[in-house]
Short mmCIF file of N, CA and C and ligand atoms in Angstrom, two decimals:
data_model
loop_
_atom_site.label_atom_id
_atom_site.label_comp_id
_atom_site.label_asym_id
_atom_site.label_seq_id
_atom_site.Cartn_x
_atom_site.Cartn_y
_atom_site.Cartn_z
N MET A 1 0.63 -1.26 -0.09
CA MET A 1 0.02 0.08 0.29
C MET A 1 0.79 1.34 -0.01
N THR A 2 1.81 1.42 0.96
CA THR A 2 2.29 2.59 0.89
C THR A 2 3.44 2.87 -0.34
N GLU A 3 4.10 1.60 -1.03
CA GLU A 3 4.81 1.94 -1.94
C GLU A 3 4.24 2.48 -3.19
N LYS A 4 2.44 2.82 -3.11
CA LYS A 4 1.82 3.14 -4.16
C LYS A 4 1.18 4.57 -3.76
N GLY A 5 1.51 4.82 -2.61
CA GLY A 5 1.09 6.03 -2.32
C GLY A 5 2.30 6.88 -2.46
N ILE A 6 2.01 8.16 -1.92
CA ILE A 6 2.93 9.23 -2.11
C ILE A 6 3.09 10.48 -0.70
N PHE A 7 4.30 10.43 -0.27
CA PHE A 7 4.58 11.26 0.92
C PHE A 7 5.20 12.75 0.31
N PHE A 8 4.40 13.68 0.95
CA PHE A 8 4.73 15.14 -0.04
C PHE A 8 4.49 15.86 1.30
N ALA A 9 5.40 17.15 1.12
CA ALA A 9 5.26 18.41 1.80
C ALA A 9 4.08 19.26 1.51
N GLY A 10 3.35 20.14 2.54
CA GLY A 10 2.36 21.03 2.24
C GLY A 10 1.20 20.50 1.77
N PRO A 11 0.55 19.73 2.81
CA PRO A 11 -0.97 19.49 2.42
C PRO A 11 -1.82 20.42 2.59
N ASP A 12 -2.90 19.92 2.01
CA ASP A 12 -4.00 21.23 2.06
C ASP A 12 -4.72 21.31 3.53
N HIS A 13 -5.04 22.46 3.67
CA HIS A 13 -5.24 23.00 5.60
C HIS A 13 -6.79 22.11 5.81
N HIS A 14 -7.40 22.14 4.67
CA HIS A 14 -8.64 21.61 5.08
C HIS A 14 -8.67 20.29 4.86
N ALA A 15 -7.92 19.65 3.92
CA ALA A 15 -7.77 18.05 4.12
C ALA A 15 -7.27 17.52 5.50
N VAL A 16 -6.56 18.35 5.94
CA VAL A 16 -5.74 17.83 7.26
C VAL A 16 -6.72 18.00 8.16
N GLU A 17 -7.43 18.83 8.22
CA GLU A 17 -8.40 19.31 9.29
C GLU A 17 -9.33 18.05 9.29
N GLY A 18 -10.10 17.61 7.98
CA GLY A 18 -10.78 16.42 7.84
C GLY A 18 -10.27 15.04 8.27
N LEU A 19 -9.05 14.96 7.87
CA LEU A 19 -7.87 13.65 8.72
C LEU A 19 -8.20 13.78 10.16
N LEU A 20 -7.52 15.08 10.70
CA LEU A 20 -7.88 14.72 12.00
C LEU A 20 -8.58 14.67 12.73
N SER A 21 -10.07 15.57 12.47
CA SER A 21 -10.96 15.39 12.95
C SER A 21 -11.39 13.90 12.92
N ALA A 22 -11.32 13.27 11.96
CA ALA A 22 -11.80 11.84 11.86
C ALA A 22 -10.97 10.78 12.93
N ALA A 23 -9.69 11.06 13.09
CA ALA A 23 -8.63 10.49 13.82
C ALA A 23 -9.12 10.87 15.38
N GLY A 24 -9.82 12.18 15.56
CA GLY A 24 -10.09 12.51 17.07
C GLY A 24 -8.95 13.21 17.62
N LEU A 25 -8.29 14.17 16.68
CA LEU A 25 -7.29 14.81 17.22
C LEU A 25 -7.44 16.37 17.07
N PRO A 26 -7.21 17.29 17.69
CA PRO A 26 -7.20 18.96 17.85
C PRO A 26 -7.19 19.41 16.58
N VAL A 27 -8.23 20.24 15.90
CA VAL A 27 -8.06 20.80 14.76
C VAL A 27 -8.14 22.18 15.02
N GLU A 28 -8.37 22.77 16.34
CA GLU A 28 -8.75 24.36 16.27
C GLU A 28 -7.78 25.13 16.05
N ASP A 29 -6.39 24.68 16.11
CA ASP A 29 -5.01 25.72 15.85
C ASP A 29 -4.69 25.64 14.52
N ILE A 30 -5.08 24.35 13.95
CA ILE A 30 -4.52 24.08 12.77
C ILE A 30 -4.27 25.03 11.54
N HIS A 31 -5.30 26.34 11.60
CA HIS A 31 -5.28 27.23 10.80
C HIS A 31 -3.92 28.19 11.16
N LEU A 32 -3.37 28.15 12.36
CA LEU A 32 -2.13 28.87 12.77
C LEU A 32 -0.92 28.02 12.44
N CYS A 33 -0.94 27.11 11.82
CA CYS A 33 0.07 26.08 11.59
C CYS A 33 0.79 26.37 10.09
N SER A 34 2.07 26.39 9.89
CA SER A 34 2.44 26.40 8.40
C SER A 34 2.58 25.06 8.00
N MET A 35 1.83 25.05 6.74
CA MET A 35 1.83 23.53 6.11
C MET A 35 3.00 23.25 5.62
N ASP A 36 3.92 24.09 5.42
CA ASP A 36 5.26 23.75 5.09
C ASP A 36 5.94 22.92 5.97
N HIS A 37 5.61 22.87 7.42
CA HIS A 37 6.34 21.77 8.19
C HIS A 37 5.39 20.89 8.47
N PHE A 38 4.29 20.28 7.36
CA PHE A 38 3.65 19.25 7.51
C PHE A 38 3.83 18.36 6.44
N ILE A 39 3.79 17.05 6.76
CA ILE A 39 4.02 15.96 5.70
C ILE A 39 2.39 14.82 5.27
N GLY A 40 2.16 15.12 4.25
CA GLY A 40 1.00 14.24 4.05
C GLY A 40 1.44 12.67 3.20
N TYR A 41 0.57 12.04 3.50
CA TYR A 41 0.41 11.03 2.72
C TYR A 41 -0.91 10.76 1.55
N ARG A 42 -0.62 10.25 0.63
CA ARG A 42 -2.02 10.53 -0.37
C ARG A 42 -1.84 9.13 -1.25
N THR A 43 -3.17 8.70 -1.13
CA THR A 43 -3.47 7.31 -2.02
C THR A 43 -3.30 7.64 -3.53
N PRO A 44 -2.97 6.55 -4.24
CA PRO A 44 -3.29 6.71 -5.77
C PRO A 44 -4.60 7.34 -6.13
N SER A 45 -5.34 7.44 -5.23
CA SER A 45 -6.59 7.98 -5.82
C SER A 45 -6.75 9.47 -5.29
N GLY A 46 -5.75 9.91 -4.77
CA GLY A 46 -5.55 11.11 -4.51
C GLY A 46 -6.29 11.84 -2.82
N THR A 47 -6.58 10.93 -2.26
CA THR A 47 -6.94 11.23 -0.90
C THR A 47 -6.00 11.24 0.13
N LEU A 48 -6.19 12.44 0.80
CA LEU A 48 -5.12 12.43 1.90
C LEU A 48 -5.25 11.52 2.96
N SER A 49 -4.47 10.65 3.25
CA SER A 49 -4.91 9.45 4.12
C SER A 49 -3.76 9.53 5.36
N GLY A 50 -2.58 10.26 5.37
CA GLY A 50 -1.88 10.28 6.50
C GLY A 50 -1.41 11.77 6.66
N VAL A 51 -1.02 11.99 7.75
CA VAL A 51 -0.38 13.45 8.15
C VAL A 51 0.54 13.33 9.43
N ALA A 52 1.37 14.21 9.14
CA ALA A 52 2.27 14.68 10.71
C ALA A 52 2.82 15.89 10.58
N GLY A 53 2.87 16.68 11.49
CA GLY A 53 3.13 17.98 11.62
C GLY A 53 4.26 18.07 12.68
N LEU A 54 4.92 19.56 12.51
CA LEU A 54 5.72 20.13 13.25
C LEU A 54 5.72 21.44 13.53
N GLN A 55 5.57 21.93 14.79
CA GLN A 55 5.85 23.40 14.96
C GLN A 55 7.35 23.69 15.55
N LEU A 56 7.87 24.54 15.22
CA LEU A 56 9.29 25.15 15.29
C LEU A 56 9.25 26.13 16.30
N PHE A 57 10.32 25.94 17.23
CA PHE A 57 10.63 27.11 18.26
C PHE A 57 12.13 27.27 18.20
N GLY A 58 12.92 27.45 17.08
CA GLY A 58 14.23 27.34 17.24
C GLY A 58 14.70 25.85 17.53
N THR A 59 15.59 25.51 18.62
CA THR A 59 15.96 24.24 18.49
C THR A 59 15.21 23.11 19.08
N VAL A 60 14.12 23.61 19.52
CA VAL A 60 13.05 22.98 19.97
C VAL A 60 11.81 22.84 18.88
N GLY A 61 11.39 21.54 19.00
CA GLY A 61 9.77 21.32 18.08
C GLY A 61 8.86 20.55 18.85
N LEU A 62 7.61 20.88 18.31
CA LEU A 62 6.34 19.87 18.73
C LEU A 62 6.24 19.17 17.48
N VAL A 63 5.92 18.05 17.88
CA VAL A 63 5.55 17.01 16.81
C VAL A 63 3.94 16.63 17.19
N ARG A 64 3.29 17.12 16.01
CA ARG A 64 1.57 16.89 16.41
C ARG A 64 1.17 16.58 15.15
N SER A 65 -0.32 15.93 15.38
CA SER A 65 -0.84 15.82 14.01
C SER A 65 -0.62 14.64 13.49
N LEU A 66 -0.07 13.54 14.18
CA LEU A 66 0.18 12.66 13.54
C LEU A 66 -1.28 11.71 13.39
N ALA A 67 -1.41 11.45 12.27
CA ALA A 67 -2.59 10.65 12.09
C ALA A 67 -2.50 9.94 10.59
N VAL A 68 -3.34 8.46 10.78
CA VAL A 68 -3.50 7.70 9.51
C VAL A 68 -4.71 7.10 9.44
N ALA A 69 -5.38 7.31 8.11
CA ALA A 69 -6.95 7.09 8.16
C ALA A 69 -7.08 5.55 8.50
N SER A 70 -8.21 5.33 9.14
CA SER A 70 -8.25 4.11 10.02
C SER A 70 -8.10 2.65 9.31
N THR A 71 -8.71 3.10 7.85
CA THR A 71 -8.47 1.78 7.14
C THR A 71 -7.26 1.48 6.52
N LEU A 72 -6.19 2.30 6.87
CA LEU A 72 -4.48 2.22 6.44
C LEU A 72 -3.78 1.94 7.31
N ARG A 73 -4.24 1.80 8.64
CA ARG A 73 -3.64 1.72 9.43
C ARG A 73 -2.74 0.22 9.68
N GLN A 74 -1.57 0.13 10.58
CA GLN A 74 -0.98 -1.05 10.82
C GLN A 74 -0.12 -1.70 9.23
N GLN A 75 0.19 -0.52 8.76
CA GLN A 75 1.12 -1.09 7.54
C GLN A 75 2.21 -0.28 7.33
N GLY A 76 2.35 0.58 8.52
CA GLY A 76 3.86 1.46 8.34
C GLY A 76 3.65 2.82 7.73
N ILE A 77 2.48 3.14 7.83
CA ILE A 77 2.45 4.33 7.16
C ILE A 77 2.74 5.57 8.09
N GLY A 78 2.28 5.04 9.32
CA GLY A 78 2.25 5.85 10.59
C GLY A 78 4.02 6.34 11.04
N GLN A 79 4.68 5.14 11.00
CA GLN A 79 5.94 5.23 11.30
C GLN A 79 6.70 5.77 10.14
N GLN A 80 6.56 5.89 8.87
CA GLN A 80 7.27 6.54 7.72
C GLN A 80 6.76 7.94 8.18
N LEU A 81 5.64 8.20 8.16
CA LEU A 81 5.51 9.97 8.71
C LEU A 81 6.37 10.25 9.62
N LEU A 82 6.35 9.60 10.54
CA LEU A 82 6.85 10.36 11.98
C LEU A 82 8.62 10.09 11.66
N LYS A 83 9.11 9.28 10.82
CA LYS A 83 10.42 9.23 10.48
C LYS A 83 10.90 10.50 9.50
N GLN A 84 9.77 10.74 8.45
CA GLN A 84 9.89 12.13 7.98
C GLN A 84 9.67 13.22 8.65
N ILE A 85 9.08 13.43 9.38
CA ILE A 85 8.82 14.55 10.20
C ILE A 85 10.05 14.85 10.91
N GLU A 86 10.72 13.83 11.61
CA GLU A 86 11.84 13.91 12.35
C GLU A 86 13.22 14.30 11.58
N GLN A 87 13.13 13.96 10.22
CA GLN A 87 14.11 14.15 9.21
C GLN A 87 13.94 15.69 8.98
N HIS A 88 12.71 15.85 8.89
CA HIS A 88 12.82 17.25 8.58
C HIS A 88 12.64 18.35 9.85
N ALA A 89 12.66 18.09 10.85
CA ALA A 89 12.94 18.48 12.20
C ALA A 89 14.62 18.69 12.25
N VAL A 90 15.17 17.62 12.05
CA VAL A 90 17.02 17.73 11.89
C VAL A 90 17.30 18.70 11.00
N ALA A 91 16.55 18.89 9.97
CA ALA A 91 17.10 19.74 8.67
C ALA A 91 16.94 20.97 8.89
N GLN A 92 15.86 21.24 9.85
CA GLN A 92 15.36 22.54 10.53
C GLN A 92 16.28 23.09 11.54
N GLY A 93 17.07 22.15 12.04
CA GLY A 93 17.95 22.53 13.38
C GLY A 93 17.63 22.25 14.54
N VAL A 94 16.32 21.54 14.51
CA VAL A 94 15.63 20.84 15.98
C VAL A 94 16.39 19.93 16.36
N ARG A 95 16.83 20.04 17.87
CA ARG A 95 17.53 19.19 18.62
C ARG A 95 16.61 18.55 19.89
N GLN A 96 15.59 19.10 19.75
CA GLN A 96 14.52 18.15 21.30
C GLN A 96 13.47 18.18 20.76
N LEU A 97 12.82 17.19 20.61
CA LEU A 97 11.36 16.98 19.96
C LEU A 97 10.13 16.59 21.28
N TYR A 98 9.24 17.55 21.25
CA TYR A 98 8.47 16.93 22.07
C TYR A 98 6.81 16.50 21.60
N LEU A 99 5.97 16.10 22.27
CA LEU A 99 4.63 15.53 21.79
C LEU A 99 3.79 15.51 22.74
N LEU A 100 2.53 15.41 22.48
CA LEU A 100 1.49 15.13 23.50
C LEU A 100 0.56 14.00 22.98
N THR A 101 0.32 12.77 23.54
CA THR A 101 -0.53 12.04 23.00
C THR A 101 -1.71 11.29 24.05
N THR A 102 -2.76 11.23 23.69
CA THR A 102 -3.57 10.45 24.47
C THR A 102 -4.05 8.96 24.24
N THR A 103 -3.61 8.70 22.97
CA THR A 103 -3.79 7.31 22.61
C THR A 103 -2.57 6.41 21.86
N ALA A 104 -1.44 7.14 21.66
CA ALA A 104 -0.44 6.45 20.81
C ALA A 104 0.95 6.44 21.79
N LYS A 105 0.73 6.49 23.12
CA LYS A 105 2.16 6.29 23.77
C LYS A 105 3.07 5.32 23.35
N PRO A 106 2.34 3.70 23.38
CA PRO A 106 3.33 2.51 23.16
C PRO A 106 3.72 2.80 21.74
N PHE A 107 3.24 3.40 20.94
CA PHE A 107 3.88 3.92 19.36
C PHE A 107 5.00 4.54 19.49
N PHE A 108 4.57 5.68 20.10
CA PHE A 108 5.88 6.45 20.33
C PHE A 108 7.06 6.19 21.17
N LEU A 109 6.50 5.02 22.13
CA LEU A 109 8.02 4.69 23.18
C LEU A 109 8.48 3.89 22.29
N ARG A 110 8.20 2.97 21.17
CA ARG A 110 8.88 2.23 20.03
C ARG A 110 9.58 2.84 19.23
N HIS A 111 9.27 4.15 19.13
CA HIS A 111 10.05 5.05 18.15
C HIS A 111 11.17 5.97 18.98
N GLY A 112 11.63 5.56 20.08
CA GLY A 112 12.32 6.27 20.89
C GLY A 112 12.37 7.63 21.74
N TYR A 113 10.71 7.59 21.80
CA TYR A 113 10.44 8.93 22.94
C TYR A 113 10.21 8.27 24.09
N GLN A 114 10.35 9.53 24.77
CA GLN A 114 10.45 8.86 26.27
C GLN A 114 9.24 9.97 27.47
N GLU A 115 8.34 9.40 28.29
CA GLU A 115 7.56 9.92 29.02
C GLU A 115 8.43 11.24 29.82
N ALA A 116 7.81 12.61 29.74
CA ALA A 116 8.55 13.58 30.17
C ALA A 116 7.66 14.28 31.20
N ASP A 117 8.23 15.17 32.12
CA ASP A 117 7.50 15.82 32.80
C ASP A 117 6.83 16.96 32.43
N ARG A 118 5.67 17.28 32.44
CA ARG A 118 5.04 18.51 31.64
C ARG A 118 5.55 19.64 32.39
N ALA A 119 5.64 19.73 33.79
CA ALA A 119 6.43 20.91 34.39
C ALA A 119 7.65 21.22 33.92
N GLN A 120 8.35 20.65 32.93
CA GLN A 120 9.63 20.83 32.64
C GLN A 120 9.92 21.19 31.24
N ALA A 121 8.48 21.11 30.50
CA ALA A 121 8.52 21.55 29.26
C ALA A 121 8.99 23.07 28.96
N PRO A 122 9.78 23.01 27.84
CA PRO A 122 10.34 24.49 27.33
C PRO A 122 9.26 25.49 27.42
N LEU A 123 9.51 26.57 27.63
CA LEU A 123 8.59 27.77 27.72
C LEU A 123 7.68 27.52 26.25
N PRO A 124 8.24 27.64 25.10
CA PRO A 124 7.42 27.61 23.96
C PRO A 124 6.77 26.83 23.87
N ILE A 125 7.09 25.30 24.01
CA ILE A 125 6.04 24.25 24.13
C ILE A 125 5.07 24.61 24.95
N GLY A 126 5.15 24.98 26.19
CA GLY A 126 4.02 24.99 27.28
C GLY A 126 3.19 26.36 26.68
N GLN A 127 3.36 27.02 25.85
CA GLN A 127 2.70 28.12 25.64
C GLN A 127 1.79 27.77 24.18
N THR A 128 2.04 26.27 23.71
CA THR A 128 1.18 26.18 22.34
C THR A 128 -0.23 25.94 22.91
N PRO A 129 -1.13 26.06 21.98
CA PRO A 129 -2.47 25.81 22.15
C PRO A 129 -2.88 24.04 22.39
N GLU A 130 -2.20 23.53 22.00
CA GLU A 130 -2.25 22.37 22.15
C GLU A 130 -1.72 21.62 23.39
N PHE A 131 -0.60 22.27 24.05
CA PHE A 131 -0.09 21.90 25.52
C PHE A 131 -1.16 22.71 26.58
N SER A 132 -1.59 24.08 26.10
CA SER A 132 -2.11 24.46 27.45
C SER A 132 -3.65 24.35 27.41
N GLY A 133 -4.06 23.54 26.25
CA GLY A 133 -5.51 23.39 26.38
C GLY A 133 -6.22 22.44 25.61
N LEU A 134 -5.95 22.15 24.34
CA LEU A 134 -6.47 21.54 23.44
C LEU A 134 -6.13 19.96 23.58
N CYS A 135 -5.07 19.68 24.19
CA CYS A 135 -5.04 18.49 24.45
C CYS A 135 -5.30 18.22 26.07
N PRO A 136 -6.01 17.16 26.39
CA PRO A 136 -6.47 16.92 28.13
C PRO A 136 -5.09 16.89 28.80
N ALA A 137 -5.23 17.23 30.19
CA ALA A 137 -4.12 16.99 31.14
C ALA A 137 -3.74 15.70 31.22
N THR A 138 -4.56 14.91 31.16
CA THR A 138 -4.08 13.59 31.25
C THR A 138 -3.26 12.99 30.11
N ALA A 139 -3.02 13.54 28.99
CA ALA A 139 -2.43 13.35 27.84
C ALA A 139 -1.08 12.96 28.13
N SER A 140 -0.40 11.96 27.75
CA SER A 140 1.07 11.77 28.01
C SER A 140 1.75 12.69 27.35
N PHE A 141 2.96 13.53 27.79
CA PHE A 141 3.93 14.47 27.35
C PHE A 141 5.05 13.70 27.42
N MET A 142 5.60 13.83 25.77
CA MET A 142 6.72 12.88 25.50
C MET A 142 7.98 13.83 25.00
N HIS A 143 9.28 13.31 25.17
CA HIS A 143 10.48 13.78 24.49
C HIS A 143 11.32 12.56 23.65
N LYS A 144 11.80 13.42 22.90
CA LYS A 144 13.18 12.54 22.09
C LYS A 144 14.30 13.67 21.83
N SER A 145 15.34 13.41 21.96
CA SER A 145 16.50 13.88 21.77
C SER A 145 16.88 13.61 20.35
N LEU A 146 17.30 14.43 19.30
CA LEU A 146 17.79 13.92 17.87
C LEU A 146 19.16 13.73 17.62
C1 LIG B 1 -0.65 6.25 15.73
C2 LIG B 1 -1.13 6.30 14.33
C3 LIG B 1 -0.50 7.54 13.65
C4 LIG B 1 -0.41 4.90 13.74
O1 LIG B 1 -0.18 4.96 12.17
P1 LIG B 1 -0.06 3.51 11.71
O2 LIG B 1 -0.16 3.75 10.05
O3 LIG B 1 -1.37 2.46 11.83
O4 LIG B 1 1.20 3.25 12.15
P2 LIG B 1 2.34 2.08 11.72
O5 LIG B 1 1.68 1.05 10.67
O6 LIG B 1 3.59 2.32 11.41
O7 LIG B 1 2.58 1.34 13.15
C5 LIG B 1 1.56 0.82 13.89
C6 LIG B 1 1.77 -0.87 13.94
O8 LIG B 1 1.93 -1.62 12.95
C7 LIG B 1 2.92 -2.49 12.52
N1 LIG B 1 3.23 -2.47 11.34
C8 LIG B 1 4.06 -1.68 10.27
N2 LIG B 1 4.00 -1.92 9.17
C9 LIG B 1 3.37 -3.30 9.10
C10 LIG B 1 3.23 -4.02 8.07
N3 LIG B 1 3.39 -3.62 7.09
N4 LIG B 1 2.44 -5.03 8.35
C11 LIG B 1 1.82 -5.10 9.76
N5 LIG B 1 1.86 -4.73 10.56
C12 LIG B 1 2.74 -3.63 9.91
C13 LIG B 1 4.11 -1.90 13.34
O9 LIG B 1 4.77 -2.64 13.62
C14 LIG B 1 3.00 -1.08 14.53
O10 LIG B 1 2.97 -1.92 15.37
P3 LIG B 1 3.01 -1.81 17.05
O11 LIG B 1 2.11 -0.77 17.19
O12 LIG B 1 2.97 -2.68 17.96
O13 LIG B 1 4.66 -0.96 16.99
C15 LIG B 1 -2.77 5.82 14.03
O14 LIG B 1 -2.66 4.71 14.99
C16 LIG B 1 -3.63 6.85 14.41
O15 LIG B 1 -3.71 7.93 13.28
N6 LIG B 1 -3.94 6.75 15.72
C17 LIG B 1 -4.93 8.29 16.03
C18 LIG B 1 -4.36 9.44 16.02
C19 LIG B 1 -3.28 9.47 17.01
O16 LIG B 1 -3.34 8.97 18.23
N7 LIG B 1 -1.79 10.25 16.57
C20 LIG B 1 -0.98 10.19 17.84
C21 LIG B 1 -0.92 11.30 18.29
S1 LIG B 1 -0.36 12.85 17.75
#
């Protein structure tokens, strides 16, 4: 499946919102995000079926909005999206990556992230809408050094 689809930068805002909504992820602040730092996965029929995003704060980044359409999960698309967004982060000079997740903690643990203390979050991460309100306080806060 993945060999037939295409990974690409700069997916359409509205398509991203639709995919994230279907996956139960926050969309309220998507309009504030530059799609230049989002990677999409498109099926041969042209449907946006996967996405991963990055918010940049100098050498610190927030991975967000990682989602794969439910019918295409468990095929490696999610891990490829994560790998590509991490490579993009490195290219942008990011050294420390953070994320919040309510449902995918085991997935991120398997990809080198460790649970972190929210109180120790770098200031710009703590000020993001995702951190300060859109994700529940029970969400796991995770970190990876690149
Ligand atoms: C988290 C999420 C993005 C993972 O996407 P995915 O495409 O299913 O991820 P992958 O297929 O790469 O990996 C999932 C599992 O499939 C397995 N897998 C990978 N390639 C495979 C293949 N070719 N065949 C069978 N299984 C495969 C992986 O080993 C992995 O197993 P694990 O979870 O036991 O480690 C997806 O579940 C999702 O959209 N969840 C809802 C949104 C969410 O919670 N996002 C995270 C917060 S930002």
